[in-house]
Short mmCIF file of C-alpha atoms in Angstrom, two decimals:
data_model
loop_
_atom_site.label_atom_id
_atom_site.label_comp_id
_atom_site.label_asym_id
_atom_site.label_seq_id
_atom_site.Cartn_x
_atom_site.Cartn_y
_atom_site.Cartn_z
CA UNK A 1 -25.56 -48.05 -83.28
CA UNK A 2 -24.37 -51.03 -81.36
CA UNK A 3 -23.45 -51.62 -77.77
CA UNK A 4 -22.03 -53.97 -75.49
CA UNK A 5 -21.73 -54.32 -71.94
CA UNK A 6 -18.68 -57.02 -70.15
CA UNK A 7 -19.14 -58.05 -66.40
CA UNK A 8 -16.62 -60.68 -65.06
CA UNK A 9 -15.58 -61.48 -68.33
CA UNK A 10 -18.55 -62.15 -69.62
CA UNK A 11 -20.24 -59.96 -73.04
CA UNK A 12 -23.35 -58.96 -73.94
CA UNK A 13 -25.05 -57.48 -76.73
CA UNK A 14 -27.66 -54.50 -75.80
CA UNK A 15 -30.23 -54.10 -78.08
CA UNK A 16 -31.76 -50.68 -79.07
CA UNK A 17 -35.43 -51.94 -78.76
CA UNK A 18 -35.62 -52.41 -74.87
CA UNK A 19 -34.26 -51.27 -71.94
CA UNK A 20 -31.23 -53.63 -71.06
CA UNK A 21 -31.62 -54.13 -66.93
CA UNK A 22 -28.54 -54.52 -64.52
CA UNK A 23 -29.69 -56.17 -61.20
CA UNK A 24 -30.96 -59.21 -59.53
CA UNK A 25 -32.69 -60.28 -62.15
CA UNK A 26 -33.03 -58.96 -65.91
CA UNK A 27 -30.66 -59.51 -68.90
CA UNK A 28 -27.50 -58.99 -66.88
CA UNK A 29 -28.84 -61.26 -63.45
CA UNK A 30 -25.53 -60.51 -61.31
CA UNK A 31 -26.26 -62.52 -58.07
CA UNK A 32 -28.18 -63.04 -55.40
CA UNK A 33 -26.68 -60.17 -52.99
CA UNK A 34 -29.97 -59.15 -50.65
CA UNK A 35 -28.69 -55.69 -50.57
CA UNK A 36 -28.64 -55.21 -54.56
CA UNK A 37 -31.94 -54.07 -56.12
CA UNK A 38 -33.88 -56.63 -58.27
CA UNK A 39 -33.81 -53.61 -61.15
CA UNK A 40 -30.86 -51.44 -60.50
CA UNK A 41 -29.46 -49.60 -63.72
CA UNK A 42 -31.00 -49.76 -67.21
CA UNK A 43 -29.43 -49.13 -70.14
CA UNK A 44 -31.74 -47.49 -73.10
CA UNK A 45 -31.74 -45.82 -76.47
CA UNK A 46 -33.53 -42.70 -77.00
CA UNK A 47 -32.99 -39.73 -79.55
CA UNK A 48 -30.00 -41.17 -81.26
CA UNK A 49 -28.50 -41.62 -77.60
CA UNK A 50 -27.70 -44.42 -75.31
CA UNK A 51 -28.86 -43.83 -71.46
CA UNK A 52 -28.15 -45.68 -68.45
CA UNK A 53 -30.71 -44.65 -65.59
CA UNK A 54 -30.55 -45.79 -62.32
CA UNK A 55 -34.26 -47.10 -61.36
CA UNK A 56 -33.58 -48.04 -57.79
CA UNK A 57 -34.37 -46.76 -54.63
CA UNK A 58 -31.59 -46.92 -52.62
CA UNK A 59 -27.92 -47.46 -54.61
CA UNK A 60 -25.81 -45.21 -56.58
CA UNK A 61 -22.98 -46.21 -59.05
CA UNK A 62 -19.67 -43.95 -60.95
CA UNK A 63 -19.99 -43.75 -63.41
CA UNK A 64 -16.63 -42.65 -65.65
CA UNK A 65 -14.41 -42.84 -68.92
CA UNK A 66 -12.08 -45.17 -68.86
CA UNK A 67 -9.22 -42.64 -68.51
CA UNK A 68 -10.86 -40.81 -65.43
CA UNK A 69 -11.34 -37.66 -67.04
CA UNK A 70 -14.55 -37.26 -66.40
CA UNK A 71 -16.80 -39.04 -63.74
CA UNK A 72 -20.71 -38.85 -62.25
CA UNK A 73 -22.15 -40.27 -59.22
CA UNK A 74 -25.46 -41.87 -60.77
CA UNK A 75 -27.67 -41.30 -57.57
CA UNK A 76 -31.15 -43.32 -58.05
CA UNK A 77 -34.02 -41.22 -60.15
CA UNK A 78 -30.99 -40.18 -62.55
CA UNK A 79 -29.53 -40.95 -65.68
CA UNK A 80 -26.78 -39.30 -68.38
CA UNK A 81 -25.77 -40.46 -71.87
CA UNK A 82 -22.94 -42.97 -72.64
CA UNK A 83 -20.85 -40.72 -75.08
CA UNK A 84 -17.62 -42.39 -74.92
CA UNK A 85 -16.34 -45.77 -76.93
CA UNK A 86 -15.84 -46.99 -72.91
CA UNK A 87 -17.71 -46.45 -70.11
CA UNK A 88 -16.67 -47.66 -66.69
CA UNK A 89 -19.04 -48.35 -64.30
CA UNK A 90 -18.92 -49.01 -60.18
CA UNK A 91 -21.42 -49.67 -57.82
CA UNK A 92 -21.17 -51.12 -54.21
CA UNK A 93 -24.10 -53.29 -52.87
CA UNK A 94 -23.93 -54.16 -49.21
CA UNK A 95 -20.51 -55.63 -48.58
CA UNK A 96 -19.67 -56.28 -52.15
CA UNK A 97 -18.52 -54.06 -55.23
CA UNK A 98 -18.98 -54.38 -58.93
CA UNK A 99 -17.39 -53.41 -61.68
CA UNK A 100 -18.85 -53.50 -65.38
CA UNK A 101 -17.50 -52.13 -68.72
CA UNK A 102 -19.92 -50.60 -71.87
CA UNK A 103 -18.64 -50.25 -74.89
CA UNK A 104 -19.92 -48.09 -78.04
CA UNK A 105 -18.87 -48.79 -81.37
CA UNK A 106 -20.22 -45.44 -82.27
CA UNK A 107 -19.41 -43.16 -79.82
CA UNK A 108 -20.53 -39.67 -79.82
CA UNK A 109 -16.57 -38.36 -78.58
CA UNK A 110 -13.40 -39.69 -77.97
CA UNK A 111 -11.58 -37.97 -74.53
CA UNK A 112 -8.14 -37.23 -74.95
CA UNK A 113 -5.90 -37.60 -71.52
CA UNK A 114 -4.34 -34.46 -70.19
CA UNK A 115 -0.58 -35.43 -68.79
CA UNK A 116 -0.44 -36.37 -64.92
CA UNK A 117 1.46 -34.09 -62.85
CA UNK A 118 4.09 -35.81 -60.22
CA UNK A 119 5.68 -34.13 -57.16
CA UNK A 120 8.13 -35.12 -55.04
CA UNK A 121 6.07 -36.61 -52.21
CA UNK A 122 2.98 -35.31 -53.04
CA UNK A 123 0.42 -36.90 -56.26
CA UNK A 124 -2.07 -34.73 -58.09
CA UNK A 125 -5.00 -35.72 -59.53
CA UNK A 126 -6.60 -33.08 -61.12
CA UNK A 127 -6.81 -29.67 -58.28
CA UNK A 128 -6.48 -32.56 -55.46
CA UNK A 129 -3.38 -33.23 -54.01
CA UNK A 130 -2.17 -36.54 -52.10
CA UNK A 131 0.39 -36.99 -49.71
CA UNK A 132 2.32 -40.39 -49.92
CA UNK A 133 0.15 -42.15 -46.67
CA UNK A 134 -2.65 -40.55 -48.06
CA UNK A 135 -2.20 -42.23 -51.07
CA UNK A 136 -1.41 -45.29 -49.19
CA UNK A 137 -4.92 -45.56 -47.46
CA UNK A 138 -7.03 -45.39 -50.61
CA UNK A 139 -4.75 -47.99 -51.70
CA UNK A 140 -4.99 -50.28 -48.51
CA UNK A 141 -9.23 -49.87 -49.52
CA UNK A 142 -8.77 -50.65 -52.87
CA UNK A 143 -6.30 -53.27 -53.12
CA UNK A 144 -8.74 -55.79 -53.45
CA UNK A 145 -10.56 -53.98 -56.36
CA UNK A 146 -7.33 -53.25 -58.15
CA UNK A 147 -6.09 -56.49 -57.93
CA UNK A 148 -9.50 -58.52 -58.97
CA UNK A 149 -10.38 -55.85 -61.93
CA UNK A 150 -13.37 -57.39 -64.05
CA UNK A 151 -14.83 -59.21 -60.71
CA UNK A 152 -16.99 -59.23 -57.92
CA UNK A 153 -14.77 -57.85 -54.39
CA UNK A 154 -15.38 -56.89 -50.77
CA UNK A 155 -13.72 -53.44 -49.58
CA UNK A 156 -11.96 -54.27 -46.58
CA UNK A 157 -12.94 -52.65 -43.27
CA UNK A 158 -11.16 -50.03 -41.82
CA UNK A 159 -9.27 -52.46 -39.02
CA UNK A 160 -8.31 -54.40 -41.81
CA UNK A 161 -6.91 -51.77 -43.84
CA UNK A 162 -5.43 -49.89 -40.80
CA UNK A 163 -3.58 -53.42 -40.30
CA UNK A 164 -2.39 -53.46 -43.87
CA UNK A 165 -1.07 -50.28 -43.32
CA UNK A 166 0.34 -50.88 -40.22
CA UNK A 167 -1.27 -48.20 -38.61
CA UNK A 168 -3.20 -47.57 -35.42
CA UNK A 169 -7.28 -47.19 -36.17
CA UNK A 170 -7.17 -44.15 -34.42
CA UNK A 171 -4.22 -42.82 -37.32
CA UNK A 172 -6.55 -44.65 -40.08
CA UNK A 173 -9.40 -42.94 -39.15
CA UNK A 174 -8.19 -39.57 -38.88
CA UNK A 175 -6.26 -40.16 -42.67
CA UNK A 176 -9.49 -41.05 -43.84
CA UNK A 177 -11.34 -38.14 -42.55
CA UNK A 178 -8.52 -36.04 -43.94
CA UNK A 179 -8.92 -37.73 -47.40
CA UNK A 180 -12.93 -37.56 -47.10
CA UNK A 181 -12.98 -34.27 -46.76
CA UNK A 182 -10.37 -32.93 -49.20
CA UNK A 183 -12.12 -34.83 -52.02
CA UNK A 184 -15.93 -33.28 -50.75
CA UNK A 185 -14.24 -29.92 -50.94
CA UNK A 186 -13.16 -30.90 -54.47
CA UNK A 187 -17.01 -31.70 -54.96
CA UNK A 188 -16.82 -35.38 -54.70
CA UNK A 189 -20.36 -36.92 -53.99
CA UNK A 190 -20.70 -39.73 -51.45
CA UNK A 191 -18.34 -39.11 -48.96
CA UNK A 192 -19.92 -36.55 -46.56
CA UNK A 193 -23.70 -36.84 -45.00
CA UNK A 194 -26.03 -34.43 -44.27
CA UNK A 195 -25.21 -31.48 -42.17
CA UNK A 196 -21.36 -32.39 -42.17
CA UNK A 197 -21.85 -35.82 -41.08
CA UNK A 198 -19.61 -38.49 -42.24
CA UNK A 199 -21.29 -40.62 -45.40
CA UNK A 200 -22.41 -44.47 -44.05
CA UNK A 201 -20.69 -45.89 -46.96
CA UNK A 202 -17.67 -43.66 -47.50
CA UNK A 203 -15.11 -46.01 -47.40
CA UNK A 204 -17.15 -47.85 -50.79
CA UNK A 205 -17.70 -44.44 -52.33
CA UNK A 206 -14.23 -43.67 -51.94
CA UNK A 207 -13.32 -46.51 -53.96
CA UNK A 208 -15.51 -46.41 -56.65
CA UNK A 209 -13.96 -42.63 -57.13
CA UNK A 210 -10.56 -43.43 -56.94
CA UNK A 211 -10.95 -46.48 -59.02
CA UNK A 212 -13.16 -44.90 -61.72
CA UNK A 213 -10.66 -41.43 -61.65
CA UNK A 214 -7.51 -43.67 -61.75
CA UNK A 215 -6.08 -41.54 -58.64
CA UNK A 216 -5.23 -44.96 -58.00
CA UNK A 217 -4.40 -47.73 -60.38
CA UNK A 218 -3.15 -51.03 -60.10
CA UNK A 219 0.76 -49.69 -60.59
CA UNK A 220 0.06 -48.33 -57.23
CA UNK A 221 0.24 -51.15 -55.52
CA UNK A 222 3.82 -51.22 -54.56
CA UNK A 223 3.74 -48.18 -52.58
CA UNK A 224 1.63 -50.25 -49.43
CA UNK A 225 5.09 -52.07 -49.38
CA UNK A 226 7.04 -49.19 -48.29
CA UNK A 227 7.34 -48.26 -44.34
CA UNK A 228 4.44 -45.94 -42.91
CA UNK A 229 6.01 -42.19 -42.35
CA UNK A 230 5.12 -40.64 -39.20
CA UNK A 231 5.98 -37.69 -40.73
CA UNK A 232 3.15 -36.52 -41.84
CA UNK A 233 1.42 -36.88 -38.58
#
């Protein structure tokens, strides 16, 4: 078996012997960010299986196929196989988010894409459906991620987006709530808190999902150059 892992355009080569460590220091050293763990995510053979575990405390990443058919939310104590030839993988460390690819040469299964279904005004993504300024907000968050794929990016706050957007904070906020909780009722992890209360980090968990799903891609982009509808207000 043989696999690889690319960060920021760099490769390397993960050997079957030991565990391969993502973090502040270890075989992939990503930076110095205080808020990322010094061992964060190893990556491990075991059984005729390659594992990536999160060993941190505090930090979870998505964990997804590079179609965004299928996704986890790594939370720490956890790990899952790497079945597929490409594994995409997200994680969001203070004010910062990575992105990192691993790739199998001898995958256990290939995913095949199911067709994406379009309405007029309205997106679906799997049961989930997206209205058009919906759409537009997780776009306004992850512009910066979709248009630095394979580097290191800051999610923008919510004044900044809501500025992007052209939009009040007070019409932000409530889209984002709105958008929160349709995806938690879908039984995306992250974005809620305990008893109902809103996630600290949603805005990052939000996304890593939509990134690592491709509910948003960088094609999108365009659409947070058309006019804000009041509309749907």
């Amino acid at each position: 078996m043989g696999m690889q892992l690319e960060f920021c355009g760099e490769w390397f080569t993960i050997a079957a012997d030991e565990p391969f460590v993502i973090g502040r220091e270890g075989p992939l050293e990503i930076d110095d960010n205080p808020y990322l763990h010094r061992r964060f995510l190893e990556i491990s053979s075991h059984a005729d299986l390659w594992w990536m575990e999160n060993v941190g405390s505090r930090l979870s990443a998505t964990i997804a196929d590079p179609e965004g058919n299928t996704q986890a939310w790594l939370a720490p104590g956890a790990r899952l196989p790497l079945v597929y030839a490409r594994t995409s993988v997200l994680f969001t460390a203070g004010p910062t988010t990575y992105e990192l690819t691993v790739v199998n040469d001898d995958p256990t299964f290939l995913p095949t894409r199911p067709e994406e279904e379009v309405e007029v005004g309205e997106t679906t993504i799997g049961p989930v459906t997206f209205t058009e300024s919906q759409l537009q907000l997780v776009l306004a968050l992850a512009e910066p991620v979709l248009s630095g794929r394979g580097s290191t990016t800051s999610i923008p706050t919510s004044q900044q987006a809501a500025e992007r957007l052209g939009w009040t904070i007070t019409r932000f906020n409530r889209k984002l709530d709105n958008v929160c909780d349709k995806l938690h009722r879908h039984g995306v992890r992250g974005l809620r808190g305990e008893a109902g209360k809103l996630a600290v980090n949603r805005r990052a968990r939000l996304v890593e999902h939509a990134v690592a799903s491709r509910l948003v891609t960088a094609d999108h982009l365009p659409l947070l150059e058309k006019a804000p509808s009041l509309a749907e207000d």
